[in-house]
Amino acid sequence: MNQNQPTTTSPVITGCALSPAQTALFYSICQSALHRPKKYLRVANGGSQKYPGHIGGRCLASFDCDPNGARVCMPLTTVRDCFADCPNAADEECPANTVLCDSKISHGCGKCVKLEERDMRCRDRRWRNICSEAEHFKCAQTDNCVLPNWIADGIDDCADGSDEDLCALQSPGCNETNISSAIASPFDVDAAIKRPMEGCLEGEFRCIISQECISVVNVLDGIEQCSDGSDEKYCKEMAGSEMCQKPEQCSFNPVNGMFTCDCPLGYSRTSSGLCIPSLAPVFSSDCADLQKRYHSVRSGLFRLNDWSCSNPDLCPFTAQCEMDLLGGGWTIIMQRFNTSLSFDKNILEYENGFSIDKSNFWIGLERMHQLTSRPQCSNELLLRLRTARNGQIILVRYSHFIVFEKLMDYRLTVNELAHGQLCPFVTSSEKECEGGGGWWRKGCQQRGVLTALNKAYGTYPGLNWNGKRLSAVQMLIRPRGYVPPAKKSY
């Protein structure tokens, strides 16, 4: 299996005093069973020979960061897991009689091999002999060289991506202004999305004069996004009488990202001139609603409306939407693209939500409650995880996800609970657990706390999933049974 292909796992129930009949409950949130992963056994067996002085000494069955210095012990699971947990990074050094290679390839932190096996097993040097050829391209980060006809052929021969990066190569095919402004995601296998030389991507509108590309969602929303104002003024000031027989016919069709006369069959024209599917919701209370209104919309940050308000238009909020994964329509409620940033916050921050930057945020418990308490609209939960060592993508899907109100301590339920105690949301100030972070806890001895500290210490193994250290985390929700609309290209 390709290591970049998502792996979907099924949840297992333990902890939180739940009924045995609940066979699809939140696997990691309320689990108390502990076990040692296979990696622990591999390092433990023969560890004193592989890491002399570090294993089997004063730290006993743990890893001693500096046998000659202050005593700092780490779990054996942290050895060579792509996170430097020791102050001196000794846990990421190679075992005795091996050398490090592939440390600068596209993902991971390299591998340890015997010196005589480097040429056979290491991707960062497999094409270094080509460097002696008269015509060659030297790779940016690795020891490889590639032939001219290998450049931009869709294959990462350099292993660092430099032979496929047209802009780094200063190739005529590069157009810096045509690179998507979307946040680079560690879950994306491909590099930054490049727009065609002429025009915009599907789901975008090309400003009439300034030629900028903006999301179709931003057209006729009352806020000028184009520097020429064409996204808001086109029909009133720029179209001219020759475009449509009647001014009120001028409409924006988000399907093809163009202004037209009248809306296509199956669409209705709003008072502002926007063409919306006739069966689409009046407003977007989540990202699935947004996708129902704009079938071709791309992933990004959008303004949504609180359904519980008497006038939702007066209660906007912003949310990141994932419109590609499994058809799209996902509202991202938590995202950690840089797990070294701390998510150990107080209860008010967890209630109201916080954003460290555009890539690392928590939407808020109040917002989670609002999103998951809509009448006749149960939600499913998807965890998207990326392992640090090999970039493996893991998907874990749960069929029901509800966060209760503050009076119930924002307790969590997944699936329909006949009986059993639900887990309350607690922060590190309320319950001092290793790793910290606010989460739905019953006790400290549980795995899968995705807001916990990424760095290991003592007996705490660091942010992980089933023994695999994580470099990126997302929690996403969408209505259960949601059928994404078909997307068309133009």
Tab-separated table of C-alpha atoms in Angstrom:
chain	number	residue	atom	x	y	z
A	1	MET	CA	0.000	0.000	0.000
A	2	ASN	CA	1.174	3.517	-0.776
A	3	GLN	CA	2.237	5.091	2.504
A	4	ASN	CA	0.502	8.348	1.562
A	5	GLN	CA	-2.855	6.637	1.050
A	6	PRO	CA	-5.296	7.155	3.931
A	7	THR	CA	-5.826	4.247	6.284
A	8	THR	CA	-9.324	4.000	7.736
A	9	THR	CA	-9.713	2.297	11.090
A	10	SER	CA	-12.755	1.286	13.068
A	11	PRO	CA	-13.248	2.446	16.645
A	12	VAL	CA	-13.046	0.156	19.666
A	13	ILE	CA	-14.897	0.859	22.916
A	14	THR	CA	-13.390	0.865	26.362
A	15	GLY	CA	-13.707	3.236	29.318
A	16	CYS	CA	-16.284	5.802	30.428
A	17	ALA	CA	-18.646	3.077	31.674
A	18	LEU	CA	-20.396	2.761	28.321
A	19	SER	CA	-22.781	-0.030	27.379
A	20	PRO	CA	-21.199	-2.982	25.522
A	21	ALA	CA	-23.781	-2.439	22.799
A	22	GLN	CA	-22.124	0.819	21.798
A	23	THR	CA	-19.715	-0.627	19.237
A	24	ALA	CA	-18.866	2.543	17.365
A	25	LEU	CA	-18.102	4.975	20.156
A	26	PHE	CA	-15.294	7.437	20.227
A	27	TYR	CA	-12.321	5.079	20.335
A	28	SER	CA	-9.607	7.318	21.659
A	29	ILE	CA	-11.454	10.021	23.562
A	30	CYS	CA	-12.754	7.774	26.339
A	31	GLN	CA	-10.304	4.893	26.357
A	32	SER	CA	-8.301	3.828	29.386
A	33	ALA	CA	-6.663	0.579	28.249
A	34	LEU	CA	-2.902	0.837	27.834
A	35	HIS	CA	-0.562	-1.381	25.864
A	36	ARG	CA	2.959	-1.252	24.590
A	37	PRO	CA	3.292	-0.960	20.800
A	38	LYS	CA	5.560	-3.203	18.774
A	39	LYS	CA	8.137	-0.412	18.408
A	40	TYR	CA	8.702	-0.487	22.176
A	41	LEU	CA	9.560	-4.169	21.996
A	42	ARG	CA	11.941	-3.681	19.048
A	43	VAL	CA	13.910	-0.948	20.814
A	44	ALA	CA	13.897	-2.761	24.153
A	45	ASN	CA	15.301	-5.968	22.674
A	46	GLY	CA	19.039	-5.435	22.289
A	47	GLY	CA	18.701	-1.758	23.135
A	48	SER	CA	21.773	-1.670	25.351
A	49	GLN	CA	23.899	-2.781	22.380
A	50	LYS	CA	22.203	-0.388	19.939
A	51	TYR	CA	22.367	2.579	22.310
A	52	PRO	CA	25.149	1.809	24.805
A	53	GLY	CA	24.811	3.879	27.952
A	54	HIS	CA	21.356	5.138	26.986
A	55	ILE	CA	19.372	1.956	27.701
A	56	GLY	CA	19.691	-0.389	30.648
A	57	GLY	CA	21.354	2.064	33.005
A	58	ARG	CA	19.931	4.453	35.565
A	59	CYS	CA	16.735	4.941	33.514
A	60	LEU	CA	16.100	1.178	33.617
A	61	ALA	CA	13.591	0.384	30.842
A	62	SER	CA	13.579	3.967	29.538
A	63	PHE	CA	15.963	5.966	27.344
A	64	ASP	CA	18.616	8.026	29.137
A	65	CYS	CA	19.116	11.261	27.171
A	66	ASP	CA	22.607	11.925	28.553
A	67	PRO	CA	24.214	9.135	30.602
A	68	ASN	CA	26.990	11.524	31.681
A	69	GLY	CA	24.763	14.468	32.500
A	70	ALA	CA	21.567	15.281	34.328
A	71	ARG	CA	19.134	12.370	34.501
A	72	VAL	CA	16.435	12.828	31.844
A	73	CYS	CA	14.487	9.682	30.940
A	74	MET	CA	12.216	9.181	27.938
A	75	PRO	CA	9.890	6.312	26.978
A	76	LEU	CA	11.524	3.886	24.548
A	77	THR	CA	8.708	4.611	22.094
A	78	THR	CA	10.213	8.065	21.505
A	79	VAL	CA	13.477	6.725	20.048
A	80	ARG	CA	13.751	7.589	16.318
A	81	ASP	CA	10.121	8.721	16.033
A	82	CYS	CA	10.920	12.009	14.242
A	83	PHE	CA	10.510	14.189	17.344
A	84	ALA	CA	13.528	15.381	19.320
A	85	ASP	CA	12.222	14.902	22.848
A	86	CYS	CA	15.582	14.876	24.657
A	87	PRO	CA	17.132	18.313	25.297
A	88	ASN	CA	20.185	17.164	23.313
A	89	ALA	CA	18.094	15.303	20.677
A	90	ALA	CA	19.894	12.044	21.529
A	91	ASP	CA	16.649	10.109	21.061
A	92	GLU	CA	16.800	10.901	17.320
A	93	GLU	CA	20.371	9.730	16.800
A	94	CYS	CA	21.011	6.487	14.928
A	95	PRO	CA	21.962	3.287	16.758
A	96	ALA	CA	25.574	2.162	16.926
A	97	ASN	CA	27.178	1.038	13.633
A	98	THR	CA	24.587	2.821	11.469
A	99	VAL	CA	24.413	6.147	9.638
A	100	LEU	CA	21.558	8.529	8.870
A	101	CYS	CA	20.259	9.077	5.333
A	102	ASP	CA	17.108	10.396	3.635
A	103	SER	CA	16.828	13.150	6.261
A	104	LYS	CA	16.064	15.824	3.643
A	105	ILE	CA	13.574	14.009	1.452
A	106	SER	CA	9.990	15.161	1.076
A	107	HIS	CA	8.705	13.614	4.327
A	108	GLY	CA	9.879	11.851	7.462
A	109	CYS	CA	13.166	12.304	9.309
A	110	GLY	CA	15.372	9.858	7.485
A	111	LYS	CA	16.372	6.314	8.303
A	112	CYS	CA	19.338	4.560	9.855
A	113	VAL	CA	21.214	2.054	7.704
A	114	LYS	CA	24.521	0.250	7.743
A	115	LEU	CA	27.255	2.184	5.960
A	116	GLU	CA	27.685	-0.477	3.271
A	117	GLU	CA	23.938	-0.389	2.482
A	118	ARG	CA	23.595	3.357	1.852
A	119	ASP	CA	23.722	3.250	-1.945
A	120	MET	CA	21.123	0.500	-2.055
A	121	ARG	CA	18.634	1.736	0.548
A	122	CYS	CA	18.865	5.548	0.559
A	123	ARG	CA	16.751	7.661	-1.795
A	124	ASP	CA	18.812	10.805	-1.215
A	125	ARG	CA	21.852	9.388	-3.037
A	126	ARG	CA	20.565	6.798	-5.510
A	127	TRP	CA	21.177	9.071	-8.548
A	128	ARG	CA	24.393	10.738	-7.383
A	129	ASN	CA	26.392	9.042	-10.160
A	130	ILE	CA	24.503	11.185	-12.687
A	131	CYS	CA	26.380	14.203	-11.296
A	132	SER	CA	29.344	13.086	-13.407
A	133	GLU	CA	27.311	13.388	-16.628
A	134	ALA	CA	28.022	16.370	-18.891
A	135	GLU	CA	24.429	17.601	-18.707
A	136	HIS	CA	22.657	17.226	-15.397
A	137	PHE	CA	20.596	19.091	-12.809
A	138	LYS	CA	21.831	19.097	-9.206
A	139	CYS	CA	19.043	18.503	-6.701
A	140	ALA	CA	18.535	21.179	-4.062
A	141	GLN	CA	18.625	19.184	-0.812
A	142	THR	CA	19.839	15.685	-1.661
A	143	ASP	CA	23.036	14.285	-3.200
A	144	ASN	CA	21.157	13.276	-6.346
A	145	CYS	CA	21.493	14.664	-9.848
A	146	VAL	CA	18.943	14.106	-12.614
A	147	LEU	CA	19.032	14.206	-16.399
A	148	PRO	CA	17.434	17.211	-18.146
A	149	ASN	CA	14.559	15.145	-19.550
A	150	TRP	CA	13.623	14.037	-16.022
A	151	ILE	CA	12.757	17.588	-14.970
A	152	ALA	CA	9.037	18.317	-14.505
A	153	ASP	CA	8.042	14.830	-15.658
A	154	GLY	CA	5.742	14.214	-12.703
A	155	ILE	CA	8.211	11.954	-10.848
A	156	ASP	CA	10.142	13.145	-7.802
A	157	ASP	CA	13.542	11.749	-8.800
A	158	CYS	CA	15.436	14.141	-6.517
A	159	ALA	CA	13.419	12.877	-3.522
A	160	ASP	CA	13.182	16.476	-2.275
A	161	GLY	CA	10.800	17.647	-5.025
A	162	SER	CA	13.251	20.153	-6.515
A	163	ASP	CA	13.200	18.578	-10.005
A	164	GLU	CA	9.415	19.106	-10.109
A	165	ASP	CA	9.347	22.678	-8.743
A	166	LEU	CA	9.193	24.908	-11.830
A	167	CYS	CA	9.565	28.121	-9.835
A	168	ALA	CA	12.636	26.868	-7.973
A	169	LEU	CA	14.067	25.894	-11.360
A	170	GLN	CA	13.203	29.370	-12.728
A	171	SER	CA	11.462	27.574	-15.558
A	172	PRO	CA	9.396	29.491	-18.143
A	173	GLY	CA	6.426	27.395	-17.002
A	174	CYS	CA	6.449	29.076	-13.597
A	175	ASN	CA	4.039	31.887	-12.867
A	176	GLU	CA	4.313	32.992	-9.243
A	177	THR	CA	1.033	34.898	-9.395
A	178	ASN	CA	-0.803	31.746	-10.426
A	179	ILE	CA	0.034	29.790	-7.280
A	180	SER	CA	-2.987	29.257	-5.053
A	181	SER	CA	-3.034	31.310	-1.864
A	182	ALA	CA	-4.629	28.441	0.060
A	183	ILE	CA	-2.798	27.292	3.176
A	184	ALA	CA	-0.440	24.426	2.406
A	185	SER	CA	-1.745	21.306	4.106
A	186	PRO	CA	0.401	18.431	5.378
A	187	PHE	CA	-2.411	16.174	4.199
A	188	ASP	CA	-1.994	17.230	0.559
A	189	VAL	CA	0.092	14.777	-1.443
A	190	ASP	CA	0.610	17.267	-4.258
A	191	ALA	CA	2.475	20.555	-4.071
A	192	ALA	CA	0.798	23.959	-4.111
A	193	ILE	CA	-2.070	24.114	-6.589
A	194	LYS	CA	-1.143	26.079	-9.706
A	195	ARG	CA	-3.776	27.922	-11.667
A	196	PRO	CA	-3.880	27.650	-15.444
A	197	MET	CA	-1.911	30.297	-17.324
A	198	GLU	CA	-5.192	31.878	-18.412
A	199	GLY	CA	-8.272	31.920	-16.197
A	200	CYS	CA	-8.975	30.660	-12.699
A	201	LEU	CA	-9.613	27.360	-10.997
A	202	GLU	CA	-13.016	25.747	-10.757
A	203	GLY	CA	-14.913	27.419	-7.942
A	204	GLU	CA	-13.307	30.813	-8.575
A	205	PHE	CA	-14.360	34.051	-10.274
A	206	ARG	CA	-11.939	36.065	-12.394
A	207	CYS	CA	-12.268	39.776	-11.722
A	208	ILE	CA	-13.292	41.556	-14.919
A	209	ILE	CA	-10.541	44.195	-15.162
A	210	SER	CA	-7.945	43.357	-12.512
A	211	GLN	CA	-7.981	39.642	-13.490
A	212	GLU	CA	-7.615	38.458	-9.873
A	213	CYS	CA	-9.116	35.125	-8.846
A	214	ILE	CA	-11.488	35.003	-5.869
A	215	SER	CA	-13.858	32.357	-4.521
A	216	VAL	CA	-17.325	32.276	-6.085
A	217	VAL	CA	-18.680	32.521	-2.529
A	218	ASN	CA	-17.314	36.076	-2.314
A	219	VAL	CA	-19.216	37.341	-5.360
A	220	LEU	CA	-22.295	39.459	-4.541
A	221	ASP	CA	-21.796	38.999	-0.792
A	222	GLY	CA	-21.822	42.741	-0.114
A	223	ILE	CA	-18.047	43.032	0.326
A	224	GLU	CA	-15.748	44.034	-2.537
A	225	GLN	CA	-12.968	41.463	-2.946
A	226	CYS	CA	-11.797	42.427	-6.452
A	227	SER	CA	-9.648	45.550	-6.589
A	228	ASP	CA	-11.803	46.732	-9.510
A	229	GLY	CA	-15.020	46.059	-7.553
A	230	SER	CA	-16.423	43.853	-10.319
A	231	ASP	CA	-17.546	41.133	-7.892
A	232	GLU	CA	-20.149	43.551	-6.477
A	233	LYS	CA	-20.631	46.268	-9.143
A	234	TYR	CA	-20.628	44.343	-12.415
A	235	CYS	CA	-24.377	44.191	-13.041
A	236	LYS	CA	-25.043	47.723	-11.777
A	237	GLU	CA	-22.125	49.645	-13.275
A	238	MET	CA	-20.088	47.532	-15.692
A	239	ALA	CA	-22.353	45.193	-17.670
A	240	GLY	CA	-23.927	47.791	-19.940
A	241	SER	CA	-27.386	47.682	-21.474
A	242	GLU	CA	-26.221	45.451	-24.330
A	243	MET	CA	-25.565	42.443	-22.064
A	244	CYS	CA	-29.151	41.697	-21.015
A	245	GLN	CA	-32.499	42.950	-22.276
A	246	LYS	CA	-33.457	43.884	-18.724
A	247	PRO	CA	-31.051	44.967	-15.970
A	248	GLU	CA	-32.731	42.623	-13.483
A	249	GLN	CA	-31.740	39.657	-15.676
A	250	CYS	CA	-28.043	40.117	-14.928
A	251	SER	CA	-27.052	37.243	-12.638
A	252	PHE	CA	-23.969	35.504	-11.322
A	253	ASN	CA	-23.753	31.777	-11.962
A	254	PRO	CA	-21.312	30.185	-9.457
A	255	VAL	CA	-21.306	26.930	-11.415
A	256	ASN	CA	-19.129	28.420	-14.161
A	257	GLY	CA	-18.001	31.515	-12.242
A	258	MET	CA	-19.481	33.975	-14.746
A	259	PHE	CA	-22.085	36.727	-14.966
A	260	THR	CA	-24.933	35.741	-17.299
A	261	CYS	CA	-28.481	36.699	-18.186
A	262	ASP	CA	-30.920	34.748	-16.009
A	263	CYS	CA	-30.121	31.608	-14.043
A	264	PRO	CA	-29.880	28.086	-15.485
A	265	LEU	CA	-32.638	25.512	-15.074
A	266	GLY	CA	-32.942	24.323	-11.492
A	267	TYR	CA	-31.531	27.559	-10.060
A	268	SER	CA	-33.261	30.574	-8.522
A	269	ARG	CA	-32.108	34.190	-8.621
A	270	THR	CA	-31.743	35.959	-5.282
A	271	SER	CA	-32.496	39.646	-4.829
A	272	SER	CA	-28.771	40.391	-5.109
A	273	GLY	CA	-28.516	38.566	-8.455
A	274	LEU	CA	-26.935	35.314	-7.260
A	275	CYS	CA	-27.984	32.010	-8.829
A	276	ILE	CA	-28.585	29.368	-6.143
A	277	PRO	CA	-29.892	25.785	-6.560
A	278	SER	CA	-33.650	25.871	-6.006
A	279	LEU	CA	-33.455	23.251	-3.228
A	280	ALA	CA	-30.438	24.795	-1.495
A	281	PRO	CA	-30.748	26.104	2.081
A	282	VAL	CA	-31.516	29.788	2.531
A	283	PHE	CA	-28.306	30.334	4.515
A	284	SER	CA	-25.186	28.317	5.287
A	285	SER	CA	-25.136	27.064	8.868
A	286	ASP	CA	-22.176	24.764	8.184
A	287	CYS	CA	-19.818	23.865	5.347
A	288	ALA	CA	-22.201	21.241	3.976
A	289	ASP	CA	-24.877	23.930	3.526
A	290	LEU	CA	-22.290	26.131	1.825
A	291	GLN	CA	-21.447	23.347	-0.611
A	292	LYS	CA	-25.147	22.831	-1.357
A	293	ARG	CA	-25.345	26.490	-2.387
A	294	TYR	CA	-22.019	26.552	-4.261
A	295	HIS	CA	-21.343	23.124	-5.741
A	296	SER	CA	-17.871	23.957	-7.039
A	297	VAL	CA	-16.593	25.863	-3.989
A	298	ARG	CA	-13.009	25.092	-2.977
A	299	SER	CA	-11.667	24.524	0.521
A	300	GLY	CA	-11.005	27.650	2.558
A	301	LEU	CA	-12.153	30.054	5.264
A	302	PHE	CA	-15.775	31.175	4.878
A	303	ARG	CA	-18.451	33.157	6.654
A	304	LEU	CA	-21.315	30.983	7.911
A	305	ASN	CA	-24.474	31.754	9.903
A	306	ASP	CA	-25.693	30.546	13.288
A	307	TRP	CA	-28.929	28.620	12.667
A	308	SER	CA	-30.110	29.179	16.265
A	309	CYS	CA	-30.392	32.968	15.814
A	310	SER	CA	-33.816	34.432	15.051
A	311	ASN	CA	-32.154	36.138	12.085
A	312	PRO	CA	-29.121	34.025	11.051
A	313	ASP	CA	-27.887	36.765	8.702
A	314	LEU	CA	-27.150	38.858	11.790
A	315	CYS	CA	-25.182	36.049	13.472
A	316	PRO	CA	-22.194	35.291	11.238
A	317	PHE	CA	-19.117	33.295	12.195
A	318	THR	CA	-16.136	32.032	10.242
A	319	ALA	CA	-15.027	28.443	9.772
A	320	GLN	CA	-12.522	26.487	7.734
A	321	CYS	CA	-14.206	24.187	5.213
A	322	GLU	CA	-12.744	21.039	3.635
A	323	MET	CA	-14.419	20.596	0.246
A	324	ASP	CA	-12.373	17.771	-1.298
A	325	LEU	CA	-11.959	14.965	1.242
A	326	LEU	CA	-14.603	12.242	0.731
A	327	GLY	CA	-16.632	14.628	-1.430
A	328	GLY	CA	-16.331	17.635	0.876
A	329	GLY	CA	-18.827	19.492	3.034
A	330	TRP	CA	-16.703	19.109	6.195
A	331	THR	CA	-16.507	21.815	8.864
A	332	ILE	CA	-13.078	21.701	10.536
A	333	ILE	CA	-13.544	22.052	14.299
A	334	MET	CA	-9.905	21.523	15.301
A	335	GLN	CA	-6.661	21.695	13.357
A	336	ARG	CA	-3.010	21.286	14.361
A	337	PHE	CA	-0.573	21.553	11.461
A	338	ASN	CA	2.272	22.484	13.821
A	339	THR	CA	2.004	20.156	16.795
A	340	SER	CA	4.858	21.922	18.591
A	341	LEU	CA	2.442	24.792	19.329
A	342	SER	CA	0.689	24.401	22.672
A	343	PHE	CA	-3.049	23.728	22.851
A	344	ASP	CA	-2.967	23.729	26.668
A	345	LYS	CA	-5.504	26.537	27.257
A	346	ASN	CA	-7.954	27.522	29.990
A	347	ILE	CA	-11.640	26.620	29.901
A	348	LEU	CA	-12.747	30.042	28.604
A	349	GLU	CA	-10.453	29.716	25.588
A	350	TYR	CA	-11.746	26.232	24.886
A	351	GLU	CA	-15.339	27.460	25.230
A	352	ASN	CA	-14.987	30.453	22.920
A	353	GLY	CA	-12.384	28.984	20.584
A	354	PHE	CA	-8.862	30.137	19.841
A	355	SER	CA	-6.626	30.558	16.822
A	356	ILE	CA	-2.859	30.457	17.196
A	357	ASP	CA	-2.523	31.122	13.462
A	358	LYS	CA	-4.383	30.191	10.274
A	359	SER	CA	-3.214	26.586	10.468
A	360	ASN	CA	-3.685	25.880	14.180
A	361	PHE	CA	-7.044	26.525	15.828
A	362	TRP	CA	-9.902	25.221	17.977
A	363	ILE	CA	-13.376	26.326	16.866
A	364	GLY	CA	-14.762	26.384	20.427
A	365	LEU	CA	-17.007	24.166	22.543
A	366	GLU	CA	-19.937	26.583	22.249
A	367	ARG	CA	-19.661	26.464	18.464
A	368	MET	CA	-19.341	22.660	18.522
A	369	HIS	CA	-22.524	22.499	20.595
A	370	GLN	CA	-24.323	24.834	18.196
A	371	LEU	CA	-23.190	22.866	15.147
A	372	THR	CA	-24.120	19.457	16.570
A	373	SER	CA	-27.452	20.364	18.196
A	374	ARG	CA	-29.394	21.395	15.091
A	375	PRO	CA	-32.803	19.646	15.092
A	376	GLN	CA	-33.068	16.610	12.811
A	377	CYS	CA	-29.428	16.941	11.784
A	378	SER	CA	-27.038	14.528	13.481
A	379	ASN	CA	-23.372	14.842	12.612
A	380	GLU	CA	-20.567	12.406	11.923
A	381	LEU	CA	-16.980	12.971	13.026
A	382	LEU	CA	-13.829	12.354	11.024
A	383	LEU	CA	-10.315	12.351	12.431
A	384	ARG	CA	-7.566	12.950	9.885
A	385	LEU	CA	-4.101	12.212	11.255
A	386	ARG	CA	-0.618	12.273	9.743
A	387	THR	CA	2.192	10.232	11.229
A	388	ALA	CA	5.546	11.917	11.697
A	389	ARG	CA	7.794	9.077	10.637
A	390	ASN	CA	6.475	8.144	7.191
A	391	GLY	CA	3.713	10.621	6.433
A	392	GLN	CA	0.990	7.968	6.595
A	393	ILE	CA	-2.529	9.427	6.533
A	394	ILE	CA	-4.974	7.800	8.958
A	395	LEU	CA	-8.727	8.406	8.746
A	396	VAL	CA	-11.000	7.413	11.633
A	397	ARG	CA	-14.729	7.931	11.138
A	398	TYR	CA	-17.496	7.977	13.765
A	399	SER	CA	-21.160	7.901	12.778
A	400	HIS	CA	-22.520	10.228	15.508
A	401	PHE	CA	-20.965	13.198	17.279
A	402	ILE	CA	-22.732	15.519	19.732
A	403	VAL	CA	-21.334	18.049	22.195
A	404	PHE	CA	-23.795	19.018	24.919
A	405	GLU	CA	-24.286	22.473	26.427
A	406	LYS	CA	-22.188	24.161	29.096
A	407	LEU	CA	-24.575	23.179	31.910
A	408	MET	CA	-23.670	19.569	31.120
A	409	ASP	CA	-19.925	20.306	31.050
A	410	TYR	CA	-19.888	20.034	27.250
A	411	ARG	CA	-20.131	16.269	27.633
A	412	LEU	CA	-19.501	14.215	24.553
A	413	THR	CA	-21.638	11.518	23.033
A	414	VAL	CA	-21.097	9.458	19.933
A	415	ASN	CA	-23.911	7.232	18.704
A	416	GLU	CA	-27.165	6.878	20.653
A	417	LEU	CA	-26.359	6.066	24.269
A	418	ALA	CA	-28.946	3.952	26.067
A	419	HIS	CA	-27.160	4.433	29.365
A	420	GLY	CA	-23.692	5.125	30.696
A	421	GLN	CA	-21.768	8.095	31.987
A	422	LEU	CA	-20.673	10.583	29.326
A	423	CYS	CA	-17.222	12.104	29.462
A	424	PRO	CA	-17.072	15.798	30.498
A	425	PHE	CA	-14.654	18.235	28.909
A	426	VAL	CA	-11.895	19.146	31.364
A	427	THR	CA	-8.721	21.202	31.115
A	428	SER	CA	-5.327	20.680	32.718
A	429	SER	CA	-6.231	23.165	35.470
A	430	GLU	CA	-9.117	20.890	36.501
A	431	LYS	CA	-7.333	17.570	36.089
A	432	GLU	CA	-3.549	17.432	35.994
A	433	CYS	CA	-2.760	14.723	33.462
A	434	GLU	CA	0.479	14.020	31.621
A	435	GLY	CA	0.569	15.857	28.326
A	436	GLY	CA	-2.010	18.450	29.375
A	437	GLY	CA	-4.563	19.809	26.939
A	438	GLY	CA	-8.324	20.124	27.305
A	439	TRP	CA	-10.300	17.009	26.334
A	440	TRP	CA	-13.270	14.800	27.117
A	441	ARG	CA	-11.754	12.805	29.976
A	442	LYS	CA	-12.776	10.327	32.592
A	443	GLY	CA	-9.265	9.663	33.807
A	444	CYS	CA	-5.681	10.469	32.969
A	445	GLN	CA	-4.701	7.020	31.726
A	446	GLN	CA	-6.180	7.266	28.266
A	447	ARG	CA	-4.875	7.605	24.773
A	448	GLY	CA	-5.876	9.835	21.895
A	449	VAL	CA	-5.918	13.253	23.593
A	450	LEU	CA	-5.350	15.234	20.414
A	451	THR	CA	-4.785	18.569	22.173
A	452	ALA	CA	-1.956	17.179	24.321
A	453	LEU	CA	1.670	18.281	24.236
A	454	ASN	CA	3.578	16.766	21.329
A	455	LYS	CA	6.836	16.406	23.248
A	456	ALA	CA	7.430	13.278	25.330
A	457	TYR	CA	8.680	13.366	28.918
A	458	GLY	CA	8.801	10.960	31.851
A	459	THR	CA	6.325	8.184	31.112
A	460	TYR	CA	4.285	10.361	28.729
A	461	PRO	CA	4.941	9.126	25.143
A	462	GLY	CA	4.057	12.365	23.341
A	463	LEU	CA	1.180	13.113	20.979
A	464	ASN	CA	0.438	9.808	19.277
A	465	TRP	CA	-2.195	7.492	17.875
A	466	ASN	CA	-1.817	3.796	18.651
A	467	GLY	CA	1.884	4.294	19.298
A	468	LYS	CA	2.531	6.389	16.163
A	469	ARG	CA	3.714	9.950	16.735
A	470	LEU	CA	1.584	12.529	14.956
A	471	SER	CA	2.761	15.553	12.981
A	472	ALA	CA	-0.692	16.873	11.975
A	473	VAL	CA	-4.249	16.511	13.288
A	474	GLN	CA	-7.701	17.524	12.067
A	475	MET	CA	-11.174	16.995	13.530
A	476	LEU	CA	-13.965	17.472	10.977
A	477	ILE	CA	-17.753	17.130	11.132
A	478	ARG	CA	-20.596	17.112	8.617
A	479	PRO	CA	-24.250	16.025	8.637
A	480	ARG	CA	-24.677	12.272	8.819
A	481	GLY	CA	-25.766	10.783	5.492
A	482	TYR	CA	-24.710	13.901	3.583
A	483	VAL	CA	-24.415	13.359	-0.173
A	484	PRO	CA	-21.940	15.823	-1.743
A	485	PRO	CA	-23.029	17.421	-5.026
A	486	ALA	CA	-21.354	16.386	-8.250
A	487	LYS	CA	-18.588	18.768	-9.274
A	488	LYS	CA	-18.166	19.913	-12.860
A	489	SER	CA	-15.148	21.360	-14.613
A	490	TYR	CA	-15.347	24.170	-17.154
